[in-house]
Amino acid sequence: MIYTARCFSCISQLYEAVWPALSSIYKKPKNFTDLCNGNNLDPQVVPSTFCPTICIRMWEELAIAGVRIRGHIRGCLNELLHNGFNQTIVTWYRWMHRDSCRQYRKRELFKLPTELSDHSYITVCTCYADYCNGRSSAATTEQGTFQCPLFLVLYFFIILFSIQRILLINFSLP
């Protein structure tokens, strides 16, 4: 088997308390740790696994006693779920073949029966480099934020240049 990347394999500590209910959906990660909640995981501290597909980082907002708690799940695509992910979603990610994040309804993503699930969402990020699922998506967001103003500046200069040419043509005619 060819391995493309090393992916962190962990799940937030809060899932351990309800693991008997979740173990039919998720495969057991290398460990349960709140270090999994961090934005820059350390390969010396958080365990990893060799991955032949893509690295995954998922998080969801849980409400417990009215308090929002974010739970994180990280691992290799083919080592996270017993029944695998929805193949349409898997195909989408392989087709994109670039780091990306997207929110999905858990029922659809995990192929859960209607009677065992609700309409809640989970965010899934995919990536292809060693330990890439240990970083937050903030880097992607910051890059997108940086590119947007750059695009607007370029657009502004193109408009300005066009106006200048029109003015020069109009004023240079007799």
Tab-separated table of N, CA and C in Angstrom:
chain	number	residue	atom	x	y	z
A	1	MET	N	0.840	-1.181	0.000
A	1	MET	CA	0.000	0.000	0.000
A	1	MET	C	0.889	1.251	0.000
A	2	ILE	N	0.562	2.221	-0.815
A	2	ILE	CA	1.318	3.464	-0.902
A	2	ILE	C	0.716	4.474	0.069
A	3	TYR	N	1.577	5.113	0.853
A	3	TYR	CA	1.112	6.122	1.800
A	3	TYR	C	1.423	7.504	1.262
A	4	THR	N	0.423	8.349	1.236
A	4	THR	CA	0.613	9.692	0.696
A	4	THR	C	0.929	10.713	1.766
A	5	ALA	N	0.465	10.481	2.990
A	5	ALA	CA	0.680	11.482	4.043
A	5	ALA	C	0.572	10.843	5.421
A	6	ARG	N	1.102	11.543	6.396
A	6	ARG	CA	0.892	11.173	7.796
A	6	ARG	C	-0.172	12.113	8.340
A	7	CYS	N	-1.210	11.527	8.901
A	7	CYS	CA	-2.333	12.313	9.416
A	7	CYS	C	-2.426	12.137	10.928
A	8	PHE	N	-2.779	13.206	11.618
A	8	PHE	CA	-3.046	13.088	13.045
A	8	PHE	C	-4.273	12.206	13.230
A	9	SER	N	-4.264	11.403	14.292
A	9	SER	CA	-5.388	10.526	14.600
A	9	SER	C	-5.795	10.761	16.049
A	10	CYS	N	-6.834	11.563	16.231
A	10	CYS	CA	-7.297	11.873	17.586
A	10	CYS	C	-8.755	12.312	17.539
A	11	ILE	N	-9.331	12.347	18.713
A	11	ILE	CA	-10.711	12.794	18.850
A	11	ILE	C	-10.814	13.524	20.189
A	12	SER	N	-11.611	14.553	20.250
A	12	SER	CA	-11.762	15.328	21.486
A	12	SER	C	-12.170	14.431	22.650
A	13	GLN	N	-11.669	14.768	23.815
A	13	GLN	CA	-11.928	14.007	25.038
A	13	GLN	C	-13.420	13.844	25.311
A	14	LEU	N	-14.218	14.825	24.963
A	14	LEU	CA	-15.654	14.763	25.269
A	14	LEU	C	-16.346	13.568	24.622
A	15	TYR	N	-15.810	13.060	23.518
A	15	TYR	CA	-16.426	11.914	22.845
A	15	TYR	C	-16.210	10.603	23.607
A	16	GLU	N	-15.175	10.553	24.448
A	16	GLU	CA	-14.875	9.311	25.165
A	16	GLU	C	-16.016	8.904	26.096
A	17	ALA	N	-16.659	9.883	26.725
A	17	ALA	CA	-17.756	9.594	27.651
A	17	ALA	C	-18.939	8.921	26.960
A	18	VAL	N	-19.136	9.202	25.684
A	18	VAL	CA	-20.263	8.620	24.944
A	18	VAL	C	-19.787	7.639	23.869
A	19	TRP	N	-18.552	7.157	24.013
A	19	TRP	CA	-17.980	6.274	23.000
A	19	TRP	C	-18.828	5.028	22.737
A	20	PRO	N	-19.422	4.386	23.747
A	20	PRO	CA	-20.253	3.214	23.440
A	20	PRO	C	-21.343	3.506	22.401
A	21	ALA	N	-21.919	4.693	22.426
A	21	ALA	CA	-22.954	5.059	21.448
A	21	ALA	C	-22.352	5.421	20.093
A	22	LEU	N	-21.120	5.945	20.086
A	22	LEU	CA	-20.486	6.393	18.840
A	22	LEU	C	-19.660	5.309	18.154
A	23	SER	N	-19.317	4.265	18.885
A	23	SER	CA	-18.401	3.254	18.345
A	23	SER	C	-18.976	2.477	17.164
A	24	SER	N	-20.276	2.533	16.959
A	24	SER	CA	-20.854	1.878	15.778
A	24	SER	C	-20.691	2.747	14.528
A	25	ILE	N	-20.392	4.028	14.718
A	25	ILE	CA	-20.198	4.950	13.596
A	25	ILE	C	-18.709	5.176	13.336
A	26	TYR	N	-17.985	5.584	14.384
A	26	TYR	CA	-16.565	5.920	14.251
A	26	TYR	C	-15.675	4.738	14.602
A	27	LYS	N	-14.548	4.643	13.920
A	27	LYS	CA	-13.498	3.718	14.326
A	27	LYS	C	-12.709	4.402	15.436
A	28	LYS	N	-12.162	3.616	16.337
A	28	LYS	CA	-11.456	4.186	17.484
A	28	LYS	C	-10.174	4.874	17.009
A	29	PRO	N	-9.983	6.127	17.408
A	29	PRO	CA	-8.767	6.856	17.013
A	29	PRO	C	-7.573	6.402	17.856
A	30	LYS	N	-6.394	6.926	17.543
A	30	LYS	CA	-5.197	6.593	18.320
A	30	LYS	C	-5.352	7.042	19.765
A	31	ASN	N	-6.012	8.182	20.000
A	31	ASN	CA	-6.304	8.578	21.377
A	31	ASN	C	-7.406	9.617	21.470
A	32	PHE	N	-7.947	9.722	22.680
A	32	PHE	CA	-8.922	10.752	23.034
A	32	PHE	C	-8.135	11.814	23.793
A	33	THR	N	-8.109	13.019	23.290
A	33	THR	CA	-7.357	14.072	23.963
A	33	THR	C	-7.899	15.439	23.587
A	34	ASP	N	-7.863	16.340	24.542
A	34	ASP	CA	-8.266	17.709	24.237
A	34	ASP	C	-7.198	18.443	23.442
A	35	LEU	N	-6.020	17.839	23.295
A	35	LEU	CA	-5.011	18.411	22.396
A	35	LEU	C	-5.534	18.403	20.961
A	36	CYS	N	-6.483	17.523	20.684
A	36	CYS	CA	-7.099	17.430	19.360
A	36	CYS	C	-7.869	18.701	19.012
A	37	ASN	N	-8.218	19.490	20.025
A	37	ASN	CA	-8.972	20.723	19.805
A	37	ASN	C	-8.093	21.878	19.358
A	38	GLY	N	-6.778	21.724	19.433
A	38	GLY	CA	-5.863	22.816	19.110
A	38	GLY	C	-5.811	23.141	17.632
A	39	ASN	N	-5.202	24.274	17.316
A	39	ASN	CA	-5.078	24.709	15.919
A	39	ASN	C	-3.738	24.360	15.296
A	40	ASN	N	-2.753	23.997	16.099
A	40	ASN	CA	-1.437	23.612	15.583
A	40	ASN	C	-0.929	22.425	16.382
A	41	LEU	N	-1.334	21.225	15.983
A	41	LEU	CA	-0.971	20.018	16.708
A	41	LEU	C	0.503	19.682	16.509
A	42	ASP	N	1.096	19.094	17.535
A	42	ASP	CA	2.511	18.730	17.531
A	42	ASP	C	2.640	17.226	17.306
A	43	PRO	N	3.349	16.788	16.249
A	43	PRO	CA	3.491	15.352	15.981
A	43	PRO	C	4.263	14.608	17.073
A	44	GLN	N	4.977	15.343	17.923
A	44	GLN	CA	5.689	14.711	19.035
A	44	GLN	C	4.734	14.369	20.183
A	45	VAL	N	3.567	14.997	20.204
A	45	VAL	CA	2.633	14.836	21.323
A	45	VAL	C	1.351	14.105	20.906
A	46	VAL	N	0.806	14.450	19.761
A	46	VAL	CA	-0.452	13.851	19.288
A	46	VAL	C	-0.114	12.759	18.275
A	47	PRO	N	-0.632	11.538	18.466
A	47	PRO	CA	-0.302	10.435	17.559
A	47	PRO	C	-0.797	10.658	16.130
A	48	SER	N	-0.103	9.999	15.215
A	48	SER	CA	-0.475	10.101	13.799
A	48	SER	C	-0.533	8.703	13.200
A	49	THR	N	-1.026	8.648	11.975
A	49	THR	CA	-1.126	7.387	11.255
A	49	THR	C	-0.715	7.624	9.805
A	50	PHE	N	-0.160	6.597	9.159
A	50	PHE	CA	0.159	6.710	7.736
A	50	PHE	C	-1.137	6.537	6.954
A	51	CYS	N	-1.304	7.344	5.937
A	51	CYS	CA	-2.587	7.396	5.240
A	51	CYS	C	-2.415	7.216	3.728
A	52	PRO	N	-3.115	6.256	3.127
A	52	PRO	CA	-3.039	6.060	1.679
A	52	PRO	C	-4.003	6.946	0.889
A	53	THR	N	-4.850	7.700	1.581
A	53	THR	CA	-5.840	8.524	0.873
A	53	THR	C	-5.615	9.995	1.197
A	54	ILE	N	-6.476	10.582	2.002
A	54	ILE	CA	-6.356	11.996	2.369
A	54	ILE	C	-6.586	12.165	3.868
A	55	CYS	N	-6.032	13.222	4.407
A	55	CYS	CA	-6.223	13.536	5.826
A	55	CYS	C	-7.529	14.306	6.000
A	56	ILE	N	-8.186	14.045	7.114
A	56	ILE	CA	-9.476	14.667	7.416
A	56	ILE	C	-9.392	15.370	8.766
A	57	ARG	N	-10.023	16.525	8.826
A	57	ARG	CA	-10.250	17.216	10.098
A	57	ARG	C	-11.723	17.577	10.111
A	58	MET	N	-12.426	17.128	11.133
A	58	MET	CA	-13.857	17.423	11.249
A	58	MET	C	-14.109	18.080	12.597
A	59	TRP	N	-15.061	18.982	12.628
A	59	TRP	CA	-15.508	19.528	13.906
A	59	TRP	C	-16.982	19.847	13.835
A	60	GLU	N	-17.586	19.774	15.017
A	60	GLU	CA	-19.008	20.055	15.137
A	60	GLU	C	-19.249	20.840	16.411
A	61	GLU	N	-20.303	21.621	16.387
A	61	GLU	CA	-20.718	22.388	17.565
A	61	GLU	C	-21.801	21.585	18.272
A	62	LEU	N	-21.485	21.129	19.460
A	62	LEU	CA	-22.449	20.383	20.259
A	62	LEU	C	-23.040	21.308	21.310
A	63	ALA	N	-24.289	21.112	21.641
A	63	ALA	CA	-24.917	21.885	22.716
A	63	ALA	C	-25.214	20.931	23.863
A	64	ILE	N	-24.532	21.145	24.978
A	64	ILE	CA	-24.734	20.320	26.163
A	64	ILE	C	-25.157	21.245	27.292
A	65	ALA	N	-26.349	21.022	27.819
A	65	ALA	CA	-26.919	21.873	28.872
A	65	ALA	C	-26.947	23.335	28.439
A	66	GLY	N	-27.190	23.560	27.157
A	66	GLY	CA	-27.277	24.920	26.636
A	66	GLY	C	-25.942	25.575	26.359
A	67	VAL	N	-24.849	24.853	26.582
A	67	VAL	CA	-23.506	25.396	26.356
A	67	VAL	C	-22.948	24.794	25.067
A	68	ARG	N	-22.422	25.653	24.194
A	68	ARG	CA	-21.830	25.171	22.935
A	68	ARG	C	-20.405	24.683	23.190
A	69	ILE	N	-20.145	23.469	22.734
A	69	ILE	CA	-18.822	22.867	22.871
A	69	ILE	C	-18.418	22.349	21.500
A	70	ARG	N	-17.207	22.664	21.085
A	70	ARG	CA	-16.734	22.207	19.782
A	70	ARG	C	-15.943	20.909	19.955
A	71	GLY	N	-16.361	19.886	19.221
A	71	GLY	CA	-15.669	18.601	19.234
A	71	GLY	C	-14.913	18.403	17.935
A	72	HIS	N	-13.691	17.881	18.027
A	72	HIS	CA	-12.835	17.671	16.859
A	72	HIS	C	-12.552	16.190	16.650
A	73	ILE	N	-12.470	15.804	15.384
A	73	ILE	CA	-12.126	14.442	14.990
A	73	ILE	C	-11.117	14.573	13.857
A	74	ARG	N	-9.973	13.906	13.998
A	74	ARG	CA	-8.926	13.986	12.972
A	74	ARG	C	-8.436	12.584	12.650
A	75	GLY	N	-8.147	12.362	11.375
A	75	GLY	CA	-7.636	11.061	10.979
A	75	GLY	C	-7.531	10.936	9.476
A	76	CYS	N	-7.371	9.700	9.039
A	76	CYS	CA	-7.259	9.368	7.619
A	76	CYS	C	-8.650	9.013	7.094
A	77	LEU	N	-8.944	9.403	5.889
A	77	LEU	CA	-10.259	9.185	5.289
A	77	LEU	C	-10.781	7.770	5.501
A	78	ASN	N	-9.952	6.766	5.220
A	78	ASN	CA	-10.441	5.389	5.295
A	78	ASN	C	-10.306	4.772	6.686
A	79	GLU	N	-9.916	5.565	7.689
A	79	GLU	CA	-9.776	5.032	9.046
A	79	GLU	C	-10.713	5.702	10.052
A	80	LEU	N	-11.648	6.509	9.593
A	80	LEU	CA	-12.509	7.249	10.522
A	80	LEU	C	-13.860	6.594	10.776
A	81	LEU	N	-14.508	6.106	9.736
A	81	LEU	CA	-15.880	5.599	9.857
A	81	LEU	C	-15.961	4.116	9.511
A	82	HIS	N	-16.784	3.379	10.263
A	82	HIS	CA	-16.978	1.958	9.964
A	82	HIS	C	-17.639	1.756	8.605
A	83	ASN	N	-18.633	2.561	8.290
A	83	ASN	CA	-19.362	2.410	7.025
A	83	ASN	C	-18.857	3.333	5.931
A	84	GLY	N	-17.795	4.065	6.191
A	84	GLY	CA	-17.242	4.974	5.198
A	84	GLY	C	-18.102	6.212	5.006
A	85	PHE	N	-17.532	7.155	4.301
A	85	PHE	CA	-18.231	8.398	3.999
A	85	PHE	C	-19.122	8.213	2.780
A	86	ASN	N	-20.075	9.084	2.621
A	86	ASN	CA	-20.914	9.154	1.437
A	86	ASN	C	-19.993	9.253	0.213
A	87	GLN	N	-20.130	8.348	-0.735
A	87	GLN	CA	-19.220	8.286	-1.882
A	87	GLN	C	-19.287	9.515	-2.785
A	88	THR	N	-20.417	10.184	-2.819
A	88	THR	CA	-20.506	11.426	-3.590
A	88	THR	C	-19.559	12.464	-3.009
A	89	ILE	N	-19.515	12.536	-1.684
A	89	ILE	CA	-18.624	13.481	-1.018
A	89	ILE	C	-17.172	13.077	-1.230
A	90	VAL	N	-16.871	11.790	-1.111
A	90	VAL	CA	-15.503	11.303	-1.326
A	90	VAL	C	-15.046	11.630	-2.744
A	91	THR	N	-15.918	11.403	-3.707
A	91	THR	CA	-15.582	11.709	-5.100
A	91	THR	C	-15.332	13.200	-5.270
A	92	TRP	N	-16.162	14.007	-4.640
A	92	TRP	CA	-15.993	15.462	-4.716
A	92	TRP	C	-14.608	15.858	-4.226
A	93	TYR	N	-14.211	15.331	-3.092
A	93	TYR	CA	-12.903	15.703	-2.540
A	93	TYR	C	-11.761	15.238	-3.433
A	94	ARG	N	-11.841	14.036	-3.940
A	94	ARG	CA	-10.752	13.547	-4.799
A	94	ARG	C	-10.693	14.355	-6.090
A	95	TRP	N	-11.839	14.762	-6.567
A	95	TRP	CA	-11.863	15.551	-7.799
A	95	TRP	C	-11.212	16.901	-7.571
A	96	MET	N	-11.479	17.513	-6.469
A	96	MET	CA	-10.898	18.818	-6.153
A	96	MET	C	-9.389	18.705	-5.960
A	97	HIS	N	-8.959	17.688	-5.313
A	97	HIS	CA	-7.558	17.415	-4.997
A	97	HIS	C	-6.778	18.651	-4.546
A	98	ARG	N	-7.391	19.389	-3.656
A	98	ARG	CA	-6.725	20.528	-3.022
A	98	ARG	C	-7.317	20.671	-1.631
A	99	ASP	N	-6.596	21.337	-0.773
A	99	ASP	CA	-7.105	21.539	0.582
A	99	ASP	C	-8.442	22.271	0.510
A	100	SER	N	-9.417	21.777	1.241
A	100	SER	CA	-10.723	22.429	1.222
A	100	SER	C	-11.488	22.122	2.500
A	101	CYS	N	-12.462	22.955	2.798
A	101	CYS	CA	-13.358	22.754	3.940
A	101	CYS	C	-14.788	22.980	3.470
A	102	ARG	N	-15.679	22.182	4.008
A	102	ARG	CA	-17.079	22.314	3.633
A	102	ARG	C	-17.953	21.741	4.742
A	103	GLN	N	-19.116	22.307	4.926
A	103	GLN	CA	-20.041	21.839	5.947
A	103	GLN	C	-21.040	20.861	5.327
A	104	TYR	N	-21.316	19.763	6.050
A	104	TYR	CA	-22.253	18.746	5.577
A	104	TYR	C	-23.231	18.373	6.677
A	105	ARG	N	-24.384	17.939	6.262
A	105	ARG	CA	-25.345	17.376	7.209
A	105	ARG	C	-24.806	15.994	7.598
A	106	LYS	N	-24.698	15.755	8.897
A	106	LYS	CA	-24.110	14.494	9.379
A	106	LYS	C	-24.856	13.275	8.850
A	107	ARG	N	-26.165	13.382	8.767
A	107	ARG	CA	-26.973	12.264	8.281
A	107	ARG	C	-26.508	11.827	6.887
A	108	GLU	N	-26.221	12.790	6.012
A	108	GLU	CA	-25.799	12.485	4.645
A	108	GLU	C	-24.342	12.051	4.588
A	109	LEU	N	-23.492	12.744	5.313
A	109	LEU	CA	-22.061	12.450	5.292
A	109	LEU	C	-21.762	11.055	5.812
A	110	PHE	N	-22.384	10.687	6.930
A	110	PHE	CA	-22.108	9.407	7.580
A	110	PHE	C	-23.043	8.289	7.143
A	111	LYS	N	-23.977	8.592	6.250
A	111	LYS	CA	-24.949	7.607	5.767
A	111	LYS	C	-25.744	7.008	6.930
A	112	LEU	N	-26.266	7.880	7.788
A	112	LEU	CA	-27.002	7.440	8.976
A	112	LEU	C	-28.482	7.267	8.669
A	113	PRO	N	-29.109	6.284	9.281
A	113	PRO	CA	-30.555	6.129	9.109
A	113	PRO	C	-31.292	7.322	9.722
A	114	THR	N	-32.389	7.688	9.137
A	114	THR	CA	-33.171	8.841	9.585
A	114	THR	C	-33.562	8.737	11.053
A	115	GLU	N	-33.952	7.550	11.486
A	115	GLU	CA	-34.413	7.397	12.871
A	115	GLU	C	-33.289	7.524	13.905
A	116	LEU	N	-32.035	7.434	13.474
A	116	LEU	CA	-30.911	7.535	14.410
A	116	LEU	C	-30.169	8.860	14.319
A	117	SER	N	-30.689	9.808	13.551
A	117	SER	CA	-29.928	11.041	13.343
A	117	SER	C	-30.839	12.262	13.315
A	118	ASP	N	-30.198	13.416	13.399
A	118	ASP	CA	-30.932	14.675	13.317
A	118	ASP	C	-30.432	15.462	12.103
A	119	HIS	N	-30.742	16.739	12.055
A	119	HIS	CA	-30.350	17.563	10.913
A	119	HIS	C	-29.105	18.397	11.193
A	120	SER	N	-28.305	18.008	12.182
A	120	SER	CA	-27.135	18.810	12.542
A	120	SER	C	-26.024	18.673	11.503
A	121	TYR	N	-25.100	19.627	11.557
A	121	TYR	CA	-24.021	19.713	10.575
A	121	TYR	C	-22.666	19.454	11.208
A	122	ILE	N	-21.720	19.070	10.365
A	122	ILE	CA	-20.326	18.912	10.760
A	122	ILE	C	-19.481	19.513	9.641
A	123	THR	N	-18.403	20.166	10.011
A	123	THR	CA	-17.492	20.737	9.017
A	123	THR	C	-16.391	19.730	8.743
A	124	VAL	N	-16.105	19.494	7.473
A	124	VAL	CA	-15.072	18.547	7.070
A	124	VAL	C	-14.026	19.291	6.255
A	125	CYS	N	-12.770	19.149	6.672
A	125	CYS	CA	-11.649	19.719	5.925
A	125	CYS	C	-10.779	18.572	5.445
A	126	THR	N	-10.335	18.649	4.213
A	126	THR	CA	-9.456	17.634	3.651
A	126	THR	C	-8.136	18.272	3.264
A	127	CYS	N	-7.069	17.464	3.331
A	127	CYS	CA	-5.753	17.961	2.929
A	127	CYS	C	-4.858	16.777	2.582
A	128	TYR	N	-3.702	17.063	1.984
A	128	TYR	CA	-2.903	16.004	1.379
A	128	TYR	C	-1.445	15.959	1.818
A	129	ALA	N	-1.021	16.801	2.734
A	129	ALA	CA	0.383	16.849	3.145
A	129	ALA	C	0.549	16.260	4.544
A	130	ASP	N	1.774	15.903	4.900
A	130	ASP	CA	2.043	15.380	6.233
A	130	ASP	C	1.542	16.327	7.310
A	131	TYR	N	0.796	15.784	8.243
A	131	TYR	CA	0.282	16.498	9.417
A	131	TYR	C	-0.598	17.706	9.079
A	132	CYS	N	-1.105	17.765	7.878
A	132	CYS	CA	-1.906	18.928	7.469
A	132	CYS	C	-3.211	19.042	8.242
A	133	ASN	N	-3.739	17.933	8.748
A	133	ASN	CA	-5.001	18.006	9.490
A	133	ASN	C	-4.790	18.441	10.941
A	134	GLY	N	-3.592	18.892	11.256
A	134	GLY	CA	-3.308	19.430	12.580
A	134	GLY	C	-3.330	20.933	12.618
A	135	ARG	N	-3.552	21.534	11.470
A	135	ARG	CA	-3.629	22.998	11.388
A	135	ARG	C	-5.085	23.402	11.285
A	136	SER	N	-5.343	24.623	11.693
A	136	SER	CA	-6.709	25.132	11.550
A	136	SER	C	-6.915	25.562	10.110
A	137	SER	N	-8.159	25.748	9.748
A	137	SER	CA	-8.454	26.243	8.409
A	137	SER	C	-8.232	27.740	8.329
A	138	ALA	N	-7.787	28.349	9.428
A	138	ALA	CA	-7.554	29.794	9.437
A	138	ALA	C	-6.536	30.182	8.374
A	139	ALA	N	-5.553	29.303	8.136
A	139	ALA	CA	-4.554	29.617	7.111
A	139	ALA	C	-5.226	29.746	5.752
A	140	THR	N	-6.148	28.828	5.457
A	140	THR	CA	-6.886	28.898	4.197
A	140	THR	C	-7.759	30.140	4.164
A	141	THR	N	-8.413	30.419	5.285
A	141	THR	CA	-9.283	31.591	5.362
A	141	THR	C	-8.478	32.871	5.208
A	142	GLU	N	-7.316	32.938	5.899
A	142	GLU	CA	-6.484	34.132	5.793
A	142	GLU	C	-5.982	34.316	4.367
A	143	GLN	N	-5.619	33.216	3.718
A	143	GLN	CA	-5.152	33.313	2.343
A	143	GLN	C	-6.268	33.847	1.454
A	144	GLY	N	-7.490	33.332	1.633
A	144	GLY	CA	-8.625	33.816	0.850
A	144	GLY	C	-8.915	35.273	1.133
A	145	THR	N	-8.793	35.665	2.394
A	145	THR	CA	-9.023	37.056	2.770
A	145	THR	C	-7.976	37.952	2.140
A	146	PHE	N	-6.737	37.477	2.086
A	146	PHE	CA	-5.671	38.266	1.486
A	146	PHE	C	-5.888	38.392	-0.020
A	147	GLN	N	-6.288	37.318	-0.677
A	147	GLN	CA	-6.454	37.339	-2.122
A	147	GLN	C	-7.611	38.227	-2.547
A	148	CYS	N	-8.657	38.316	-1.766
A	148	CYS	CA	-9.811	39.133	-2.120
A	148	CYS	C	-9.445	40.608	-2.235
A	149	PRO	N	-8.785	41.232	-1.236
A	149	PRO	CA	-8.395	42.634	-1.397
A	149	PRO	C	-7.422	42.830	-2.560
A	150	LEU	N	-6.537	41.878	-2.774
A	150	LEU	CA	-5.602	41.988	-3.886
A	150	LEU	C	-6.369	42.024	-5.204
A	151	PHE	N	-7.366	41.178	-5.338
A	151	PHE	CA	-8.200	41.167	-6.528
A	151	PHE	C	-8.902	42.512	-6.703
A	152	LEU	N	-9.443	43.052	-5.617
A	152	LEU	CA	-10.142	44.335	-5.689
A	152	LEU	C	-9.202	45.462	-6.095
A	153	VAL	N	-7.978	45.448	-5.597
A	153	VAL	CA	-6.993	46.470	-5.973
A	153	VAL	C	-6.684	46.365	-7.461
A	154	LEU	N	-6.468	45.144	-7.946
A	154	LEU	CA	-6.200	44.962	-9.377
A	154	LEU	C	-7.391	45.408	-10.218
A	155	TYR	N	-8.577	45.067	-9.786
A	155	TYR	CA	-9.787	45.467	-10.489
A	155	TYR	C	-9.900	46.993	-10.531
A	156	PHE	N	-9.611	47.644	-9.406
A	156	PHE	CA	-9.647	49.099	-9.325
A	156	PHE	C	-8.676	49.715	-10.330
A	157	PHE	N	-7.447	49.179	-10.411
A	157	PHE	CA	-6.461	49.729	-11.338
A	157	PHE	C	-6.859	49.505	-12.797
A	158	ILE	N	-7.480	48.403	-13.096
A	158	ILE	CA	-7.950	48.160	-14.467
A	158	ILE	C	-9.021	49.180	-14.832
A	159	ILE	N	-9.964	49.414	-13.928
A	159	ILE	CA	-11.016	50.413	-14.166
A	159	ILE	C	-10.394	51.797	-14.321
A	160	LEU	N	-9.483	52.136	-13.424
A	160	LEU	CA	-8.827	53.442	-13.467
A	160	LEU	C	-8.066	53.632	-14.778
A	161	PHE	N	-7.355	52.592	-15.213
A	161	PHE	CA	-6.614	52.651	-16.466
A	161	PHE	C	-7.574	52.844	-17.641
A	162	SER	N	-8.702	52.155	-17.633
A	162	SER	CA	-9.693	52.286	-18.711
A	162	SER	C	-10.265	53.698	-18.763
A	163	ILE	N	-10.577	54.260	-17.608
A	163	ILE	CA	-11.104	55.634	-17.556
A	163	ILE	C	-10.067	56.615	-18.080
A	164	GLN	N	-8.820	56.407	-17.699
A	164	GLN	CA	-7.748	57.296	-18.150
A	164	GLN	C	-7.622	57.253	-19.676
A	165	ARG	N	-7.691	56.070	-20.251
A	165	ARG	CA	-7.590	55.944	-21.712
A	165	ARG	C	-8.753	56.643	-22.399
A	166	ILE	N	-9.953	56.499	-21.860
A	166	ILE	CA	-11.133	57.152	-22.448
A	166	ILE	C	-10.969	58.663	-22.395
A	167	LEU	N	-10.516	59.168	-21.270
A	167	LEU	CA	-10.310	60.613	-21.130
A	167	LEU	C	-9.240	61.121	-22.089
A	168	LEU	N	-8.163	60.382	-22.235
A	168	LEU	CA	-7.097	60.791	-23.155
A	168	LEU	C	-7.593	60.821	-24.597
A	169	ILE	N	-8.376	59.825	-24.960
A	169	ILE	CA	-8.905	59.769	-26.325
A	169	ILE	C	-9.865	60.932	-26.559
A	170	ASN	N	-10.749	61.213	-25.616
A	170	ASN	CA	-11.734	62.288	-25.764
A	170	ASN	C	-11.078	63.664	-25.811
A	171	PHE	N	-10.065	63.897	-25.012
A	171	PHE	CA	-9.427	65.213	-24.970
A	171	PHE	C	-8.398	65.415	-26.075
A	172	SER	N	-7.934	64.349	-26.674
A	172	SER	CA	-6.946	64.512	-27.738
A	172	SER	C	-7.590	64.695	-29.112
A	173	LEU	N	-8.897	64.486	-29.215
A	173	LEU	CA	-9.593	64.695	-30.488
A	173	LEU	C	-9.845	66.189	-30.703
A	174	PRO	N	-9.689	66.692	-31.967
A	174	PRO	CA	-9.935	68.113	-32.238
A	174	PRO	C	-11.378	68.505	-32.186
